[in-house]
PDB file of C-alpha atoms in Angstrom:
ATOM      1  CA  MET A1127      16.657  10.391 -26.830  1.00 48.00           C
ATOM      2  CA  ASP A1128      14.098   7.936 -25.330  1.00 53.00           C
ATOM      3  CA  ARG A1129      16.340   5.132 -26.444  1.00 55.00           C
ATOM      4  CA  TYR A1130      19.150   6.439 -24.244  1.00 54.00           C
ATOM      5  CA  ALA A1131      16.800   6.857 -21.271  1.00 53.00           C
ATOM      6  CA  GLY A1132      15.765   3.192 -21.605  1.00 59.00           C
ATOM      7  CA  ALA A1133      19.397   2.138 -21.700  1.00 63.00           C
ATOM      8  CA  GLY A1134      20.044   4.129 -18.524  1.00 68.00           C
ATOM      9  CA  ASP A1135      17.145   2.391 -16.779  1.00 81.00           C
ATOM     10  CA  GLU A1136      18.505  -0.996 -17.826  1.00 85.00           C
ATOM     11  CA  ALA A1137      21.939  -0.116 -16.505  1.00 85.00           C
ATOM     12  CA  ALA A1138      20.424   1.027 -13.201  1.00 86.00           C
ATOM     13  CA  ASP A1139      18.428  -2.227 -12.981  1.00 84.00           C
ATOM     14  CA  ARG A1140      21.576  -4.251 -13.646  1.00 89.00           C
ATOM     15  CA  ALA A1141      23.439  -2.281 -10.976  1.00 90.00           C
ATOM     16  CA  ARG A1142      20.628  -2.885  -8.450  1.00 90.00           C
ATOM     17  CA  GLN A1143      20.603  -6.598  -9.315  1.00 90.00           C
ATOM     18  CA  GLN A1144      24.390  -6.745  -8.940  1.00 92.00           C
ATOM     19  CA  GLU A1145      24.197  -4.993  -5.545  1.00 93.00           C
ATOM     20  CA  ARG A1146      21.428  -7.337  -4.438  1.00 91.00           C
ATOM     21  CA  HIS A1147      23.463 -10.353  -5.592  1.00 93.00           C
ATOM     22  CA  TYR A1148      26.441  -9.090  -3.609  1.00 94.00           C
ATOM     23  CA  GLN A1149      24.278  -8.603  -0.466  1.00 93.00           C
ATOM     24  CA  LEU A1150      22.830 -12.110  -0.725  1.00 93.00           C
ATOM     25  CA  LEU A1151      26.244 -13.642  -1.397  1.00 93.00           C
ATOM     26  CA  SER A1152      27.739 -11.787   1.566  1.00 94.00           C
ATOM     27  CA  ALA A1153      24.885 -12.930   3.825  1.00 93.00           C
ATOM     28  CA  LEU A1154      25.305 -16.531   2.621  1.00 93.00           C
ATOM     29  CA  GLN A1155      29.044 -16.446   3.251  1.00 94.00           C
ATOM     30  CA  SER A1156      28.384 -15.182   6.764  1.00 92.00           C
ATOM     31  CA  LEU A1157      25.796 -17.910   7.433  1.00 92.00           C
ATOM     32  CA  VAL A1158      28.025 -20.671   6.060  1.00 93.00           C
ATOM     33  CA  LYS A1159      30.502 -19.948   8.856  1.00 92.00           C
ATOM     34  CA  GLU A1160      27.883 -21.298  11.293  1.00 90.00           C
ATOM     35  CA  LEU A1161      27.883 -24.708   9.562  1.00 87.00           C
ATOM     36  CA  PRO A1162      30.201 -27.589  10.496  1.00 88.00           C
ATOM     37  CA  SER A1163      33.571 -27.222   8.766  1.00 88.00           C
ATOM     38  CA  SER A1164      33.009 -30.363   6.681  1.00 85.00           C
ATOM     39  CA  PHE A1165      30.066 -28.640   4.973  1.00 85.00           C
ATOM     40  CA  GLN A1166      31.777 -25.263   4.751  1.00 88.00           C
ATOM     41  CA  GLN A1167      34.441 -26.899   2.581  1.00 87.00           C
ATOM     42  CA  ARG A1168      31.806 -28.289   0.208  1.00 88.00           C
ATOM     43  CA  LEU A1169      30.132 -24.914  -0.357  1.00 89.00           C
ATOM     44  CA  SER A1170      32.419 -23.168  -2.791  1.00 89.00           C
ATOM     45  CA  TYR A1171      32.241 -19.500  -3.720  1.00 92.00           C
ATOM     46  CA  THR A1172      30.707 -20.530  -7.058  1.00 93.00           C
ATOM     47  CA  THR A1173      27.977 -22.588  -5.372  1.00 92.00           C
ATOM     48  CA  LEU A1174      27.126 -19.738  -3.015  1.00 93.00           C
ATOM     49  CA  SER A1175      27.179 -17.223  -5.882  1.00 94.00           C
ATOM     50  CA  ASP A1176      24.857 -19.438  -7.928  1.00 94.00           C
ATOM     51  CA  LEU A1177      22.567 -19.815  -4.914  1.00 94.00           C
ATOM     52  CA  ALA A1178      22.511 -16.026  -4.450  1.00 94.00           C
ATOM     53  CA  LEU A1179      21.599 -15.617  -8.134  1.00 93.00           C
ATOM     54  CA  ALA A1180      18.726 -18.085  -7.755  1.00 93.00           C
ATOM     55  CA  LEU A1181      17.457 -16.114  -4.751  1.00 92.00           C
ATOM     56  CA  LEU A1182      17.541 -12.707  -6.474  1.00 90.00           C
ATOM     57  CA  ASP A1183      13.888 -12.379  -7.461  1.00 87.00           C
ATOM     58  CA  GLY A1184      12.435 -13.937  -4.301  1.00 88.00           C
ATOM     59  CA  THR A1185      10.709 -16.825  -6.088  1.00 91.00           C
ATOM     60  CA  VAL A1186      12.898 -19.456  -4.439  1.00 93.00           C
ATOM     61  CA  PHE A1187      11.937 -18.125  -1.005  1.00 93.00           C
ATOM     62  CA  GLU A1188       8.277 -18.634  -1.925  1.00 93.00           C
ATOM     63  CA  ILE A1189       8.979 -22.116  -3.326  1.00 94.00           C
ATOM     64  CA  VAL A1190      10.842 -23.151  -0.173  1.00 93.00           C
ATOM     65  CA  GLN A1191       8.029 -21.804   2.014  1.00 92.00           C
ATOM     66  CA  GLY A1192       5.459 -23.724  -0.060  1.00 94.00           C
ATOM     67  CA  LEU A1193       7.500 -26.936   0.104  1.00 93.00           C
ATOM     68  CA  LEU A1194       7.858 -26.536   3.855  1.00 92.00           C
ATOM     69  CA  GLU A1195       4.099 -26.137   4.279  1.00 94.00           C
ATOM     70  CA  ILE A1196       3.421 -29.188   2.088  1.00 93.00           C
ATOM     71  CA  GLN A1197       5.960 -31.200   4.083  1.00 92.00           C
ATOM     72  CA  HIS A1198       4.340 -30.225   7.387  1.00 93.00           C
ATOM     73  CA  LEU A1199       0.879 -31.171   6.088  1.00 94.00           C
ATOM     74  CA  THR A1200       2.183 -34.507   4.798  1.00 93.00           C
ATOM     75  CA  GLU A1201       3.930 -35.282   8.071  1.00 93.00           C
ATOM     76  CA  LYS A1202       0.797 -34.387  10.035  1.00 95.00           C
ATOM     77  CA  SER A1203      -1.375 -36.564   7.789  1.00 93.00           C
ATOM     78  CA  LEU A1204       0.987 -39.540   8.062  1.00 91.00           C
ATOM     79  CA  TYR A1205       1.221 -39.103  11.826  1.00 93.00           C
ATOM     80  CA  ASN A1206      -2.581 -39.064  12.084  1.00 94.00           C
ATOM     81  CA  GLN A1207      -2.851 -42.218   9.946  1.00 91.00           C
ATOM     82  CA  ARG A1208      -0.405 -44.011  12.221  1.00 91.00           C
ATOM     83  CA  LEU A1209      -2.219 -42.747  15.307  1.00 92.00           C
ATOM     84  CA  ARG A1210      -5.561 -44.009  13.928  1.00 92.00           C
ATOM     85  CA  LEU A1211      -4.066 -47.458  13.341  1.00 87.00           C
ATOM     86  CA  GLN A1212      -2.638 -47.550  16.860  1.00 89.00           C
ATOM     87  CA  ASN A1213      -5.999 -46.478  18.298  1.00 91.00           C
ATOM     88  CA  GLU A1214      -7.826 -49.196  16.338  1.00 88.00           C
ATOM     89  CA  HIS A1215      -5.429 -51.766  17.759  1.00 84.00           C
ATOM     90  CA  ARG A1216      -5.804 -50.385  21.281  1.00 86.00           C
ATOM     91  CA  VAL A1217      -9.603 -50.588  20.999  1.00 89.00           C
ATOM     92  CA  LEU A1218      -9.367 -54.231  19.850  1.00 82.00           C
ATOM     93  CA  ARG A1219      -7.234 -55.110  22.875  1.00 79.00           C
ATOM     94  CA  GLN A1220      -9.455 -53.207  25.302  1.00 85.00           C
ATOM     95  CA  THR A1221     -12.609 -54.810  23.908  1.00 84.00           C
ATOM     96  CA  LEU A1222     -11.255 -58.328  24.464  1.00 77.00           C
ATOM     97  CA  ARG A1223     -10.016 -57.495  27.977  1.00 77.00           C
ATOM     98  CA  GLN A1224     -13.374 -55.915  28.858  1.00 81.00           C
ATOM     99  CA  LYS A1225     -15.265 -58.912  27.485  1.00 77.00           C
ATOM    100  CA  HIS A1226     -13.153 -61.294  29.597  1.00 71.00           C
ATOM    101  CA  LEU A1227     -13.487 -59.174  32.717  1.00 73.00           C
ATOM    102  CA  GLU A1228     -17.270 -58.887  32.386  1.00 75.00           C
ATOM    103  CA  ALA A1229     -17.589 -62.619  31.837  1.00 73.00           C
ATOM    104  CA  GLN A1230     -15.471 -63.368  34.913  1.00 70.00           C
ATOM    105  CA  GLN A1231     -17.442 -60.940  37.059  1.00 73.00           C
ATOM    106  CA  SER A1232     -20.774 -62.450  36.075  1.00 76.00           C
ATOM    107  CA  CYS A1233     -19.540 -66.055  36.361  1.00 72.00           C
ATOM    108  CA  ARG A1234     -20.411 -68.206  39.327  1.00 75.00           C
ATOM    109  CA  PRO A1235     -17.339 -69.246  41.334  1.00 77.00           C
ATOM    110  CA  HIS A1236     -17.658 -72.946  40.573  1.00 77.00           C
ATOM    111  CA  ASN A1237     -17.670 -72.197  36.783  1.00 72.00           C
ATOM    112  CA  LEU A1238     -14.706 -69.836  36.925  1.00 72.00           C
ATOM    113  CA  PRO A1239     -12.015 -72.445  36.065  1.00 78.00           C
ATOM    114  CA  VAL A1240     -14.021 -73.510  32.986  1.00 73.00           C
ATOM    115  CA  LEU A1241     -14.464 -69.895  31.912  1.00 68.00           C
ATOM    116  CA  GLN A1242     -10.784 -69.122  32.419  1.00 73.00           C
ATOM    117  CA  ALA A1243      -9.817 -72.152  30.334  1.00 76.00           C
ATOM    118  CA  ALA A1244     -12.189 -71.017  27.574  1.00 76.00           C
ATOM    119  CA  GLN A1245     -10.766 -67.499  27.719  1.00 72.00           C
ATOM    120  CA  GLN A1246      -7.233 -68.873  27.520  1.00 74.00           C
ATOM    121  CA  ARG A1247      -8.209 -70.778  24.342  1.00 73.00           C
ATOM    122  CA  GLU A1248      -9.696 -67.530  23.026  1.00 72.00           C
ATOM    123  CA  LEU A1249      -6.356 -65.800  23.614  1.00 70.00           C
ATOM    124  CA  GLU A1250      -4.495 -68.222  21.329  1.00 71.00           C
ATOM    125  CA  PRO A1251      -5.980 -66.675  18.163  1.00 69.00           C
ATOM    126  CA  TRP A1252      -5.442 -63.302  19.859  1.00 71.00           C
ATOM    127  CA  GLN A1253      -1.699 -63.942  19.768  1.00 75.00           C
ATOM    128  CA  ALA A1254      -2.023 -64.323  16.003  1.00 78.00           C
ATOM    129  CA  LEU A1255      -3.931 -61.041  15.990  1.00 77.00           C
ATOM    130  CA  GLU A1256      -1.119 -59.396  17.977  1.00 81.00           C
ATOM    131  CA  HIS A1257       1.304 -60.637  15.329  1.00 85.00           C
ATOM    132  CA  ARG A1258      -0.939 -59.190  12.603  1.00 84.00           C
ATOM    133  CA  ILE A1259      -1.107 -55.883  14.502  1.00 84.00           C
ATOM    134  CA  ARG A1260       2.706 -55.693  14.665  1.00 88.00           C
ATOM    135  CA  GLU A1261       2.905 -56.450  10.943  1.00 92.00           C
ATOM    136  CA  GLU A1262       0.337 -53.739  10.163  1.00 89.00           C
ATOM    137  CA  GLN A1263       2.285 -51.227  12.232  1.00 90.00           C
ATOM    138  CA  GLN A1264       5.525 -52.153  10.483  1.00 93.00           C
ATOM    139  CA  ALA A1265       3.813 -51.871   7.086  1.00 93.00           C
ATOM    140  CA  MET A1266       2.461 -48.456   8.078  1.00 91.00           C
ATOM    141  CA  ASP A1267       5.937 -47.351   9.153  1.00 93.00           C
ATOM    142  CA  ARG A1268       7.393 -48.527   5.823  1.00 95.00           C
ATOM    143  CA  LYS A1269       4.633 -46.646   3.988  1.00 93.00           C
ATOM    144  CA  ILE A1270       5.444 -43.494   5.946  1.00 93.00           C
ATOM    145  CA  VAL A1271       9.152 -43.751   5.163  1.00 93.00           C
ATOM    146  CA  LEU A1272       8.434 -44.296   1.450  1.00 94.00           C
ATOM    147  CA  GLU A1273       6.031 -41.357   1.377  1.00 94.00           C
ATOM    148  CA  LEU A1274       8.570 -39.090   3.062  1.00 92.00           C
ATOM    149  CA  ASP A1275      11.264 -40.287   0.644  1.00 94.00           C
ATOM    150  CA  ARG A1276       8.942 -39.395  -2.261  1.00 94.00           C
ATOM    151  CA  LYS A1277       8.360 -35.954  -0.746  1.00 94.00           C
ATOM    152  CA  VAL A1278      12.110 -35.384  -0.474  1.00 94.00           C
ATOM    153  CA  ALA A1279      12.584 -36.385  -4.125  1.00 96.00           C
ATOM    154  CA  ASP A1280       9.730 -34.059  -5.161  1.00 95.00           C
ATOM    155  CA  GLN A1281      11.324 -31.207  -3.209  1.00 95.00           C
ATOM    156  CA  GLN A1282      14.734 -31.887  -4.733  1.00 96.00           C
ATOM    157  CA  SER A1283      13.246 -31.964  -8.213  1.00 96.00           C
ATOM    158  CA  THR A1284      11.269 -28.752  -7.668  1.00 95.00           C
ATOM    159  CA  LEU A1285      14.316 -26.887  -6.380  1.00 95.00           C
ATOM    160  CA  GLU A1286      16.494 -28.262  -9.183  1.00 95.00           C
ATOM    161  CA  LYS A1287      13.952 -27.056 -11.771  1.00 95.00           C
ATOM    162  CA  ALA A1288      13.904 -23.649 -10.042  1.00 93.00           C
ATOM    163  CA  GLY A1289      17.666 -23.458 -10.641  1.00 92.00           C
ATOM    164  CA  VAL A1290      18.732 -23.653  -6.994  1.00 94.00           C
ATOM    165  CA  ALA A1291      22.413 -24.574  -6.794  1.00 91.00           C
ATOM    166  CA  GLY A1292      23.169 -27.904  -5.103  1.00 92.00           C
ATOM    167  CA  PHE A1293      19.762 -29.476  -5.652  1.00 95.00           C
ATOM    168  CA  TYR A1294      19.102 -32.611  -7.637  1.00 95.00           C
ATOM    169  CA  VAL A1295      17.350 -35.884  -6.858  1.00 96.00           C
ATOM    170  CA  THR A1296      19.597 -38.073  -4.713  1.00 96.00           C
ATOM    171  CA  THR A1297      19.422 -40.518  -1.827  1.00 95.00           C
ATOM    172  CA  ASN A1298      23.085 -40.109  -0.865  1.00 95.00           C
ATOM    173  CA  PRO A1299      23.061 -39.238   2.873  1.00 94.00           C
ATOM    174  CA  GLN A1300      25.962 -36.766   2.544  1.00 92.00           C
ATOM    175  CA  GLU A1301      24.284 -34.968  -0.339  1.00 93.00           C
ATOM    176  CA  LEU A1302      20.963 -34.929   1.528  1.00 93.00           C
ATOM    177  CA  THR A1303      22.664 -33.342   4.530  1.00 92.00           C
ATOM    178  CA  LEU A1304      24.290 -30.760   2.281  1.00 92.00           C
ATOM    179  CA  GLN A1305      20.895 -29.961   0.715  1.00 94.00           C
ATOM    180  CA  MET A1306      19.361 -29.678   4.180  1.00 93.00           C
ATOM    181  CA  ASN A1307      22.094 -27.192   5.081  1.00 92.00           C
ATOM    182  CA  LEU A1308      21.388 -25.209   1.905  1.00 93.00           C
ATOM    183  CA  LEU A1309      17.690 -25.116   2.802  1.00 93.00           C
ATOM    184  CA  GLU A1310      18.614 -23.934   6.278  1.00 92.00           C
ATOM    185  CA  LEU A1311      20.688 -21.116   4.747  1.00 93.00           C
ATOM    186  CA  ILE A1312      17.730 -20.088   2.580  1.00 93.00           C
ATOM    187  CA  ARG A1313      15.397 -20.217   5.566  1.00 92.00           C
ATOM    188  CA  LYS A1314      17.749 -18.083   7.666  1.00 91.00           C
ATOM    189  CA  LEU A1315      18.059 -15.537   4.858  1.00 91.00           C
ATOM    190  CA  GLN A1316      14.276 -15.480   4.663  1.00 89.00           C
ATOM    191  CA  GLN A1317      14.038 -14.861   8.408  1.00 87.00           C
ATOM    192  CA  ARG A1318      16.567 -12.036   8.138  1.00 83.00           C
ATOM    193  CA  GLY A1319      14.389 -10.361   5.550  1.00 76.00           C
ATOM    194  CA  CYS A1320      16.638 -10.846   2.536  1.00 60.00           C
ATOM    195  CA  GLN A1321      13.706 -11.526   0.231  1.00 52.00           C
ATOM    196  CA  MET A1322      13.065  -9.409  -2.842  1.00 46.00           C
ATOM    197  CA  GLY A1323      11.991  -5.909  -1.948  1.00 47.00           C
ATOM    198  CA  LYS A1324      13.058  -6.088   1.689  1.00 50.00           C
ATOM    199  CA  PRO A1325      16.127  -4.400   3.090  1.00 43.00           C
ATOM    200  CA  ALA A1326      19.057  -6.740   3.383  1.00 44.00           C
ATOM    201  CA  LEU A1327      20.317  -7.701   6.813  1.00 42.00           C
TER     202      LEU A1327
END
């Protein structure tokens, strides 16, 4: 008799899962209508159904939230690194200007042309420094882009391993845009409260 009760519980669980899958799929189909038509065409019923299946237990919502938090922290850190570099460069420029100004203010008028000539010679290596500063900023920008590209690949890999439809490591701009749209769909579902254990829509 207990065996039959267990089978009934399993059937009820399957029915609840099926209902939940249908609710998620219906919500996804509704959200897809908000996307540009070029992306709507690329999101087949099968893709949306697979995405709804991946979202059933709520784990993907948690993964996406975690990835979003990591991305924000990374972006903030990279922004702060770039800001520090810019501030260092600004301080270098201000220090030289201040040094020149102080020297000119304390200089006797008859020595001013000599001082100005000396300061002009001092600026020649400064132009090389300005070139170095530009190169450092460009190198920092390249580093930031590479770091963000690595983050994107990590996110793609994580979501692919979690079984989220449409995710795999790629640098193809069209595929990246499609993945961004899929993430936006997941985020909107999350905002609507379609996570596990919450009432749908």
